[in-house]
Coordinates of C-alpha atoms in Angstrom, one line a residue:
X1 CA 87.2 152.8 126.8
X2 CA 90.9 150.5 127.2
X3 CA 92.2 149.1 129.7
X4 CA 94.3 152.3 130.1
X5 CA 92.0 154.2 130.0
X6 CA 89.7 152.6 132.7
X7 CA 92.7 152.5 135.5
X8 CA 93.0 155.8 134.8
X9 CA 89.4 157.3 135.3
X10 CA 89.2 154.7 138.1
X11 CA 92.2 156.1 139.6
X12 CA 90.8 159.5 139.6
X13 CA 87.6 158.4 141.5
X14 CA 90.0 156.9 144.0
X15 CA 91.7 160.3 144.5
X16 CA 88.3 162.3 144.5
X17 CA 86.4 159.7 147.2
X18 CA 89.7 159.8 149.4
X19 CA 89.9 164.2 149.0
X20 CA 85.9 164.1 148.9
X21 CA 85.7 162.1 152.9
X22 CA 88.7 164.2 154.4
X23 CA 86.6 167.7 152.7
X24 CA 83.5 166.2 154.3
X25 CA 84.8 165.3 158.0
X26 CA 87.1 168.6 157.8
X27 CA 84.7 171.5 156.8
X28 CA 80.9 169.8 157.0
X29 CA 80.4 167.8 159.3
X30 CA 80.4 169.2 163.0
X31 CA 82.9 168.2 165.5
X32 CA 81.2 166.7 168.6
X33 CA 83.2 167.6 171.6
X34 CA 85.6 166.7 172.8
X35 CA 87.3 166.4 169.0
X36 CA 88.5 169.2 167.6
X37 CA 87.7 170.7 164.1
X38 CA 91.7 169.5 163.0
X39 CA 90.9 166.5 164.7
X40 CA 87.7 165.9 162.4
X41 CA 89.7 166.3 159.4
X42 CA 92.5 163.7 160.5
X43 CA 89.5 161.5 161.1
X44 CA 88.7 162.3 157.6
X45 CA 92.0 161.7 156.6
X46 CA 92.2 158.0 158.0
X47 CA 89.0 157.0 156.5
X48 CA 90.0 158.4 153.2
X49 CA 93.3 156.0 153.9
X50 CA 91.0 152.8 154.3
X51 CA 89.3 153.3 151.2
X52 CA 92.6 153.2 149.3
X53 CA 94.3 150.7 151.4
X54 CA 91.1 148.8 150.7
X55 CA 90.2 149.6 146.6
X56 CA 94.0 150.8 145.8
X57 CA 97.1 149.7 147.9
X58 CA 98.7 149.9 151.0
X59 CA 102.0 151.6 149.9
X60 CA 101.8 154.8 148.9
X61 CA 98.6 155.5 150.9
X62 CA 100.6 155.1 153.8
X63 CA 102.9 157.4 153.0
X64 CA 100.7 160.5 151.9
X65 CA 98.5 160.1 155.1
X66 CA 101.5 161.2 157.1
X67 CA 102.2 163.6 154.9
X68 CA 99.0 165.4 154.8
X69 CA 98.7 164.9 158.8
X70 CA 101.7 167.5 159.2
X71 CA 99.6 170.2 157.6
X72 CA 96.1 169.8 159.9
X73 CA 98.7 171.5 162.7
X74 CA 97.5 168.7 165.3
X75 CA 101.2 167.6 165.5
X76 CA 104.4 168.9 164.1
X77 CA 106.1 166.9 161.2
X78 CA 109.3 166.3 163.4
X79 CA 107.0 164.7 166.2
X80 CA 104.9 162.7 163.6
X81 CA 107.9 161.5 161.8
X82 CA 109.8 160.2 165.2
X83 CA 106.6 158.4 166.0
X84 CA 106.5 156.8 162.8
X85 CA 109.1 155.8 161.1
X86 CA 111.6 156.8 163.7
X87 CA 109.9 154.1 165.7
X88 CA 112.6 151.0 166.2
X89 CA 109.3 148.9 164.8
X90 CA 110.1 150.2 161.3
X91 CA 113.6 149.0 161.2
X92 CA 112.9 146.1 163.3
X93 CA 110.2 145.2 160.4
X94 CA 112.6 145.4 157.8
X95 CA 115.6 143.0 159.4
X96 CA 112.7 140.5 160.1
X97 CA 111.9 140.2 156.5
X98 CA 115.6 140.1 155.5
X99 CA 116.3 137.5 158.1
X100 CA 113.6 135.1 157.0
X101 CA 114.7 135.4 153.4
X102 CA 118.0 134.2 154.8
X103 CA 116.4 131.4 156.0
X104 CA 114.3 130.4 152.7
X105 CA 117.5 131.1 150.1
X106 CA 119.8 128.8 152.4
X107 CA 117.3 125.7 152.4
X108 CA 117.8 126.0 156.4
X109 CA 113.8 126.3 156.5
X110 CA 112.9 123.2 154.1
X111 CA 115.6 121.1 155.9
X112 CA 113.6 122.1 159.1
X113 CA 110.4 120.8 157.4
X114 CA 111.6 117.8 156.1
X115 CA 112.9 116.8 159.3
X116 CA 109.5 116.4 160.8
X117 CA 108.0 114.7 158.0
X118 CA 111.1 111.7 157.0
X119 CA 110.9 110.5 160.2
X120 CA 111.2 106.6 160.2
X121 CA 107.4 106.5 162.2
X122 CA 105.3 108.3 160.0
X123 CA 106.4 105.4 157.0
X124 CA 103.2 103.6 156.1
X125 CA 101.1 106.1 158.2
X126 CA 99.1 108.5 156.7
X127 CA 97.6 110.1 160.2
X128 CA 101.5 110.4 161.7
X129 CA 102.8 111.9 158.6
X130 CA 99.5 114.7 158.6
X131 CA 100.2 115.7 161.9
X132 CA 104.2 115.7 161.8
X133 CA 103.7 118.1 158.5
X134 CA 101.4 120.5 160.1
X135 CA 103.5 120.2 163.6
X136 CA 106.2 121.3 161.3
X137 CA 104.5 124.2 159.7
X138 CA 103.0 125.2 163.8
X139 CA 107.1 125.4 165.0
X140 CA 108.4 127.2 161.8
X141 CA 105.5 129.4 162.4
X142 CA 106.5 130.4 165.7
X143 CA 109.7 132.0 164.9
X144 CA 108.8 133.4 161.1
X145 CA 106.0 134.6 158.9
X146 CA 103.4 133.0 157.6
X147 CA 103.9 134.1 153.6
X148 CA 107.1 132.3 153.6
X149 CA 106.0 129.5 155.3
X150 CA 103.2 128.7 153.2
X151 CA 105.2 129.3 150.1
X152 CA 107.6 126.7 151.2
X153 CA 105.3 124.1 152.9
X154 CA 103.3 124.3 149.5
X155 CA 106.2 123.0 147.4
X156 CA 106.9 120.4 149.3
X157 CA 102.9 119.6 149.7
X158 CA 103.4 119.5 145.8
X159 CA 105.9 116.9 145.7
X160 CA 104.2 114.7 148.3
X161 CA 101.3 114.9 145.8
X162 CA 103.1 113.9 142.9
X163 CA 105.1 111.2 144.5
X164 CA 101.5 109.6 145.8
X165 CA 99.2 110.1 142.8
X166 CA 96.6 113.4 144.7
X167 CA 95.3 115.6 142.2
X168 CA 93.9 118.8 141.9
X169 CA 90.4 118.8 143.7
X170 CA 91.0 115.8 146.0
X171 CA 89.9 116.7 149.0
X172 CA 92.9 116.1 151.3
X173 CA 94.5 118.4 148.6
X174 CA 92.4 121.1 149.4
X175 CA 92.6 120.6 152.8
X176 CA 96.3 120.3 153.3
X177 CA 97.1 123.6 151.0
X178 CA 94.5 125.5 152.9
X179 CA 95.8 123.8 156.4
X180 CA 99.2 124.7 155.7
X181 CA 98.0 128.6 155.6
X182 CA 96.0 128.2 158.5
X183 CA 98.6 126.2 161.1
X184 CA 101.2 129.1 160.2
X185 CA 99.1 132.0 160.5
X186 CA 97.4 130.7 163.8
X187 CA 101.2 130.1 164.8
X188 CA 101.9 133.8 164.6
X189 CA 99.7 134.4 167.2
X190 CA 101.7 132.4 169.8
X191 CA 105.0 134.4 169.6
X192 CA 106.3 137.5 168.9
X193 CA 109.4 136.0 167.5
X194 CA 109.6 138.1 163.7
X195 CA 105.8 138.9 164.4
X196 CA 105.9 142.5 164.1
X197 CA 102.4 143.5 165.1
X198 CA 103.2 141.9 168.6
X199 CA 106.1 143.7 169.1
X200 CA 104.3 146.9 167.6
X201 CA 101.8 146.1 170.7
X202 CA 104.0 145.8 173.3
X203 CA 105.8 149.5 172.1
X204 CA 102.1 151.2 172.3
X205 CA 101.6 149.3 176.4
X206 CA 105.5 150.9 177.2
X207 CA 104.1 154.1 176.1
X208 CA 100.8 153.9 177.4
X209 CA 101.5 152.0 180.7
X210 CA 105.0 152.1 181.3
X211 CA 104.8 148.6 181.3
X212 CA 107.5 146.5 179.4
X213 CA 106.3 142.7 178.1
X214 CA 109.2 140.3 177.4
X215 CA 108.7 137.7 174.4
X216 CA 109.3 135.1 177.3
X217 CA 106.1 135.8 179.0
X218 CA 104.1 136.7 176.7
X219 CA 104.9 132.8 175.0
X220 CA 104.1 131.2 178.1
X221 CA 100.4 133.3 178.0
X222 CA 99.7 131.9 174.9
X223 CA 101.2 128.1 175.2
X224 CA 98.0 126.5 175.7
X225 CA 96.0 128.4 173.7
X226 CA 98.8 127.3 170.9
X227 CA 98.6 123.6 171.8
X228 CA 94.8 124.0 171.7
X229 CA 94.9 125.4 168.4
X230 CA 96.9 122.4 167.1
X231 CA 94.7 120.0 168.3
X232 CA 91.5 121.6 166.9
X233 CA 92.9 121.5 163.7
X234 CA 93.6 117.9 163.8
X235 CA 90.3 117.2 165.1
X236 CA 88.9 119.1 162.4
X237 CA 91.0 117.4 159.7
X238 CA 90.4 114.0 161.0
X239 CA 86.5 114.0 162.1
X240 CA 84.4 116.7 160.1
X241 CA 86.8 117.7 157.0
X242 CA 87.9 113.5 156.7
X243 CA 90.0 113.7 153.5
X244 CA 91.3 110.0 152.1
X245 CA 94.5 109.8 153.3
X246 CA 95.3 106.2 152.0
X247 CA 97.6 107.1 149.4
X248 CA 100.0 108.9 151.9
X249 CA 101.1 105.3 152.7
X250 CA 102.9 105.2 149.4
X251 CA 104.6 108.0 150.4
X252 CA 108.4 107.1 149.7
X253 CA 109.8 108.8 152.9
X254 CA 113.4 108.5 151.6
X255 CA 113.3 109.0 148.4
X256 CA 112.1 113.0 149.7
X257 CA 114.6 113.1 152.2
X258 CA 117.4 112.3 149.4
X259 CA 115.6 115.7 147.5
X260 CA 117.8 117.4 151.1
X261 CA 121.9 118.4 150.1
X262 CA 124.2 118.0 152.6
X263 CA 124.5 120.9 155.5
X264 CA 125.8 123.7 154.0
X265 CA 128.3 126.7 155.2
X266 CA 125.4 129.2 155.0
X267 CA 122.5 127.0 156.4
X268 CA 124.9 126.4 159.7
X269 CA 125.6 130.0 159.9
X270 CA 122.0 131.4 159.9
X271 CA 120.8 128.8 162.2
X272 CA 123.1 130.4 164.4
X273 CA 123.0 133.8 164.1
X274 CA 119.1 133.5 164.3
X275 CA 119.6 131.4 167.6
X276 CA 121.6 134.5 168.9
X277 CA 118.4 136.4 168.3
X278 CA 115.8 134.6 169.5
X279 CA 118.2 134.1 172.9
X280 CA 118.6 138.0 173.0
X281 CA 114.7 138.3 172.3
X282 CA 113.4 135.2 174.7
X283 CA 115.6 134.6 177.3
X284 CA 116.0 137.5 179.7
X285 CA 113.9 136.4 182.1
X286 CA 115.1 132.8 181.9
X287 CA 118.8 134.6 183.0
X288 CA 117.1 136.9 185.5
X289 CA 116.7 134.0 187.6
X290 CA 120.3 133.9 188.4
X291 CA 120.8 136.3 190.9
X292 CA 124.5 137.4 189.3
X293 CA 123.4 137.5 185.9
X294 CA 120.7 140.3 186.3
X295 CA 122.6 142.5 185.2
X296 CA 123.1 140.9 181.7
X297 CA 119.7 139.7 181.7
X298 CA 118.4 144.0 182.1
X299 CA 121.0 144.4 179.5
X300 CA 119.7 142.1 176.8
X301 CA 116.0 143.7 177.7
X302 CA 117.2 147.0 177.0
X303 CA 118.4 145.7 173.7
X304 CA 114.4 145.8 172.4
X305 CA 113.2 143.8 169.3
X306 CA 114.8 145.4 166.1
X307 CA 118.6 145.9 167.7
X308 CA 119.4 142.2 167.5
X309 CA 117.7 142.1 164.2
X310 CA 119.4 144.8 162.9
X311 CA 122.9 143.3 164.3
X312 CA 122.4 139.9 162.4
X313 CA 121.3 141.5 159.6
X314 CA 125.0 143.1 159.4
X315 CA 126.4 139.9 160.5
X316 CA 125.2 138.1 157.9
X317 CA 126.2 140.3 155.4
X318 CA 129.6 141.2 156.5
X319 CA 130.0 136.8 156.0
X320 CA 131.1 135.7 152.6
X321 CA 131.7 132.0 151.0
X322 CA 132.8 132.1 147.9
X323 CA 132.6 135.6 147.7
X324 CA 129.3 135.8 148.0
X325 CA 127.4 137.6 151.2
X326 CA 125.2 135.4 153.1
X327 CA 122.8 138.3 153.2
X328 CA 122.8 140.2 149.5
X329 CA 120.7 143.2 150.9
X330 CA 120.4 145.0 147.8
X331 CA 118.5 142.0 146.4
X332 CA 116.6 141.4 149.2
X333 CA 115.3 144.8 149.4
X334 CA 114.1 144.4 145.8
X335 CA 111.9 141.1 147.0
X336 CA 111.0 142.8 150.3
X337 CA 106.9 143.9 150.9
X338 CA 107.8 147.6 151.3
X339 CA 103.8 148.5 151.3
X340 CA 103.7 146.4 154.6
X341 CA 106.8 148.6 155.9
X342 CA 105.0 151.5 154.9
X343 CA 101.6 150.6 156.8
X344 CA 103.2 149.5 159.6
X345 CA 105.0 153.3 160.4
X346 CA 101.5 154.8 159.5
X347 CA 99.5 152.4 161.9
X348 CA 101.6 153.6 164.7
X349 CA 101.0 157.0 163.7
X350 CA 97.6 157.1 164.0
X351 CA 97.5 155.0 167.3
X352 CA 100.0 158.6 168.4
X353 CA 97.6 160.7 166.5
X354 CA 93.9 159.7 167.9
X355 CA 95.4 160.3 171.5
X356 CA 96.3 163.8 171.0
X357 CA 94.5 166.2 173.2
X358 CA 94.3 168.4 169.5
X359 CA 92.5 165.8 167.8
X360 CA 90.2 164.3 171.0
X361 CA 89.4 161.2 168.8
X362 CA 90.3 158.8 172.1
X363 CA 88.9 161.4 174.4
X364 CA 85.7 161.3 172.8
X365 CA 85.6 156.9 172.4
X366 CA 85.9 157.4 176.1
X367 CA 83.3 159.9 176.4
X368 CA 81.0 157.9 174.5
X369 CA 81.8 154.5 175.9
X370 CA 81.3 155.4 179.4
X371 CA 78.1 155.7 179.7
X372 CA 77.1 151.9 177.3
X373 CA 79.6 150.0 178.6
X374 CA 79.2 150.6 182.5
X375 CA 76.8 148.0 183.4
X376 CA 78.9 145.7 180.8
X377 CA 80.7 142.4 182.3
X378 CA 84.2 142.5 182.0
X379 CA 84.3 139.2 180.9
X380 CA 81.7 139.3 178.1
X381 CA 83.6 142.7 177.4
X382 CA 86.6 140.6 176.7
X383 CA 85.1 138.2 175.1
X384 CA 83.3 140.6 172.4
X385 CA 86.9 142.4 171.8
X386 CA 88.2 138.7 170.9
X387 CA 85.6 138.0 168.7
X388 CA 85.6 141.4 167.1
X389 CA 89.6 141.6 166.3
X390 CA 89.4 137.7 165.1
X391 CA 86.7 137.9 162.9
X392 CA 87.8 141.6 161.4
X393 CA 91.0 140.0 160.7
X394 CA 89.3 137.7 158.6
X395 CA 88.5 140.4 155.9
X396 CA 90.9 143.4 156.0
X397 CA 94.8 144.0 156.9
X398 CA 96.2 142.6 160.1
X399 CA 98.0 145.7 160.5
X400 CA 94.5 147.8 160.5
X401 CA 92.9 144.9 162.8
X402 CA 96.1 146.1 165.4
X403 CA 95.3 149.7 165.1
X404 CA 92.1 148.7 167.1
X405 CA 94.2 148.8 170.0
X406 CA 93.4 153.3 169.6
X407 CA 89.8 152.6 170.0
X408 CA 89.5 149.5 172.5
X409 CA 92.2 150.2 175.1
X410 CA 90.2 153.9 175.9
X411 CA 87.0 151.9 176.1
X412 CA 88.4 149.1 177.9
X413 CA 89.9 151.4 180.7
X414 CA 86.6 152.7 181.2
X415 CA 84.6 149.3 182.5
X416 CA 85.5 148.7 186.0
X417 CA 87.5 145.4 186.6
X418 CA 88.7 145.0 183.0
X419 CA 92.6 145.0 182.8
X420 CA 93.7 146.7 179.7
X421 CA 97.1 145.4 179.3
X422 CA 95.4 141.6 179.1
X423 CA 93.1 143.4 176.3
X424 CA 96.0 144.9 174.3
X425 CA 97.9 141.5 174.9
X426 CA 94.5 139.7 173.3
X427 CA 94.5 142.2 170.4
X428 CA 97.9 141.3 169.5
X429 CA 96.9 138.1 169.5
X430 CA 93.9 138.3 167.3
X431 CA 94.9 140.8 164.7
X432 CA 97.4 137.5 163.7
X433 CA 94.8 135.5 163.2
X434 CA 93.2 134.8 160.0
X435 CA 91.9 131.9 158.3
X436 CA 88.1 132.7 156.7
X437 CA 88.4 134.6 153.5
X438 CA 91.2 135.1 151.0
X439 CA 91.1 138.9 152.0
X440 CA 92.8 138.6 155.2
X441 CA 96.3 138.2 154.7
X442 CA 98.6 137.9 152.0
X443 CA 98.9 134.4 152.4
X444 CA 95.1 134.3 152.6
X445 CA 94.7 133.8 149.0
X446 CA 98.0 131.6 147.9
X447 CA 95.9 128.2 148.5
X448 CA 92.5 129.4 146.8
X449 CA 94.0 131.8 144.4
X450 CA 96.5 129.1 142.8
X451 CA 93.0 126.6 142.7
X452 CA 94.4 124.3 144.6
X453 CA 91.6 125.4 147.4
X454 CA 87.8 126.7 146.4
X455 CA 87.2 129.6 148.0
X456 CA 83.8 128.0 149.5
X457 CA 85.9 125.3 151.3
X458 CA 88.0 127.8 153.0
X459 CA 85.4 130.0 154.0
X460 CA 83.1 127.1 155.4
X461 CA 86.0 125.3 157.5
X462 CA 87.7 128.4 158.2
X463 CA 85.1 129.8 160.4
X464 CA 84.6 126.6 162.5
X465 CA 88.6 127.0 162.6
X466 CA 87.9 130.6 163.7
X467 CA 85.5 129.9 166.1
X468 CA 87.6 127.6 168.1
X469 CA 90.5 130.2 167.9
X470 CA 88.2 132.6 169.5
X471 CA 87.7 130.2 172.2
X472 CA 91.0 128.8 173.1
X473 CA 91.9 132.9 173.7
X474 CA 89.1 133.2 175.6
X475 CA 89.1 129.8 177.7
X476 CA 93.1 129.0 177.7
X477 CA 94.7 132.4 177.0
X478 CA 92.6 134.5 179.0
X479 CA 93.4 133.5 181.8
X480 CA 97.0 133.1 181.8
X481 CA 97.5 136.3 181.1
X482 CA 95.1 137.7 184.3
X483 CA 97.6 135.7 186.3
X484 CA 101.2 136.9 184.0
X485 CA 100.4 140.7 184.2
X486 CA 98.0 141.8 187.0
X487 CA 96.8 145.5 186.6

């Protein structure tokens, strides 16, 4: 048999484990109360959807899921649909993406980075010039994603190497390529700032809750458990990974800066219209303080996440120099991750889906739940739920590590003294972070997958790195956030 051949038959086994699960759930299996018999058959469905996501993709999965939910009669299509995509997460997803292309294609982002490591102090000193790079890659992670970020902070890794003589397989090689992926996926933990699974978060607390978290407050929750983060990996760097770092001090500081052009039209005009953003996004409740700008301050809150996004996505491409767009949207739509657009309506979906009284999925968790998690401390109950989104995040999608929040939050809000909108906020949190196997994320596998990293390196550091992330959530995080949003 070909190589044809073989997708092909292997395709077909895809298609009859996906249809042979949702035929199992939907007509054999019995539907413990309270789920209904459609209900079993969108559990079915779901399950059928992980197996693809996992052995197939995460594109068109997504899609047919929703499409085969709107004939199980649980929902109608026109409710699905506006839960969905017809959720502002969807559009705010895309005109993150387009934004932080921006960013890339201007050099804005690699002028950021370069900053930080030409400064005058790090000359001659290895240990100054480590931590200014990853202190680099921590603040561009705060405020964009981590594929992009690696990507870039690679390249530049890669002419630090060749201007100072590190090789393939020197240690501080693997360690800084690996690092860089680390530092700015643990970043995307501290802000929701073009971190759509935070965002996605906050939407499901609105709904469930009618409780509305502001990017400002959420940052300061997670400040310390950021700065934490930083210094473990420097500790960890330094003390147990201890790479050579003498030939750093060759480093010819301004021979890379001179690799920077002069400040363009287009890098000065992203940096501003993304600093209109993140002030729409971030600063209400910095302006609610003023007693006579409430009013603008509720305004900008009302805005949400993806209407500035969307605004400065027009912005930019209304702009031309040279008569050329600053945003060319038609191209960037061609690079853009549409699978993760399409996961990210169908995640939401099913967080709709499993709380429908004609599908009793959460009613059932709860059911369940109850009666082994009474006696359980709320603290060790918040603990486990750390753990348990960190370390699943190591090994499958952060989007499908967020859609935990279905199964938790009903469980959570049935142990006496544990407050659920801390345990969503945590979730958020830990579905970002990844840092143990190449599976996690796309940016997992740059470092190991282009050999620059063995795979056994990055598992073996990554879950000490994972281990302390676990505990700065639970020790600095924690609570923060018991204080920032009482329940």
């Amino acid at each position: 048999m070909n190589e044809t051949s073989r997708k092909t038959a292997n395709s077909y086994v895809h298609i009859l484990v996906f249809f042979g699960l949702f035929a199992l759930f939907r007509f054999v299996l019995p539907a413990p109360a309270p789920i209904t018999r459609a209900g079993m058959g969108v559990v079915g469905l779901f399950l059928g959807t992980l197996y693809l996501w996992i052995r197939v993709d995460i594109g068109w999965p997504s899609l047919f899921i929703l499409g085969m939910i709107c004939f199980t009669g649980v929902t109608s299509p026109a409710t699905l649909l506006s839960k969905t995509w017809g959720n502002s997460m969807v559009p705010f997803l895309v005109a993150a993406f387009l934004l932080n292309m921006v960013m890339a294609d201007t050099g804005l982002s690699r002028r950021f980075a370069l900053f930080f490591i030409t400064r005058k102090w790090n000359r001659g000193k290895p240990w100054h010039l480590l931590t200014m790079f990853f202190l680099a890659v921590l603040l561009m992670g705060l405020v964009s994603t981590s594929s992009a970020i690696t990507v870039m902070f690679m390249a530049i890794a890669e002419e630090i190497f060749r201007m100072t003589g590190y090789k393939k397989g020197d240690r501080l090689v693997e360690a800084m390529m690996i690092g860089i992926f680390w530092v700015a996926q643990g970043a995307m933990a501290f802000t929701p700032i073009s971190h759509v699974l935070i965002p996605m978060i906050f939407e499901y607390i609105a709904n469930d809750f009618g409780i509305t978290i502001t990017y400002t407050r959420y940052s300061l929750a997670f400040i310390l458990a950021g700065i934490g983060f930083f210094i473990g990996w420097m500790l960890l760097l330094r003390f147990i990974i201890r790479p050579n770092v003498e030939k750093l001090a060759t480093l010819d500081i301004d021979a890379l800066k001179a690799t920077l052009k002069p400040w363009s039209k287009q890098e000065k005009t992203i940096l501003v219209v993304y600093l209109a953003v993140i002030i729409l996004w971030c600063f209400p409740d910095v302006i609610a303080l003023v007693p006579s700008l409430r009013g603008v301050a509720s305004w900008m809150s009302s805005l949400g996440s993806a209407a500035p996004a969307m605004v400065a996505v027009g912005v930019l491409a209304f702009i031309h120099y040279d008569g050329v767009p600053m945003i060319d949207v038609k191209d960037c739509c061609r690079r853009l991750p549409w699978g993760n657009v399409f996961m990210m309506a169908t995640v939401m979906g099913m967080g709709f889906v499993f709380g429908l009284d004609t599908v009793g999925v959460s009613a059932w968790i709860t059911t369940v739940a109850t009666p082994l998690m009474s006696g359980l401390h709320p603290n060790l109950f918040v603990l486990v739920v750390i753990a348990f989104i960190t370390i699943m995040t190591d090994f499958i999608s952060n989007t499908l590590s967020a859609s935990m929040y279905a199964v938790i939050i009903p469980i959570a809000l049935t142990i006496p003294g544990v407050n659920p909108i801390v345990v969503a906020l945590l979730i958020a949190a830990g579905c970002n972070s990844s840092f143990t196997f190449p599976s996690g994320c796309p940016a997992a596998s740059l470092a190991s997958g282009g050999g620059w990293t063995r795979v056994g390196f990055q598992i073996r550091y990554g879950c000490m790195l994972n281990t302390w992330m676990i505990l700065m959530y639970y020790f600095l995080a924690y609570p923060l956030l018991l204080k920032l949003f009482p329940y």
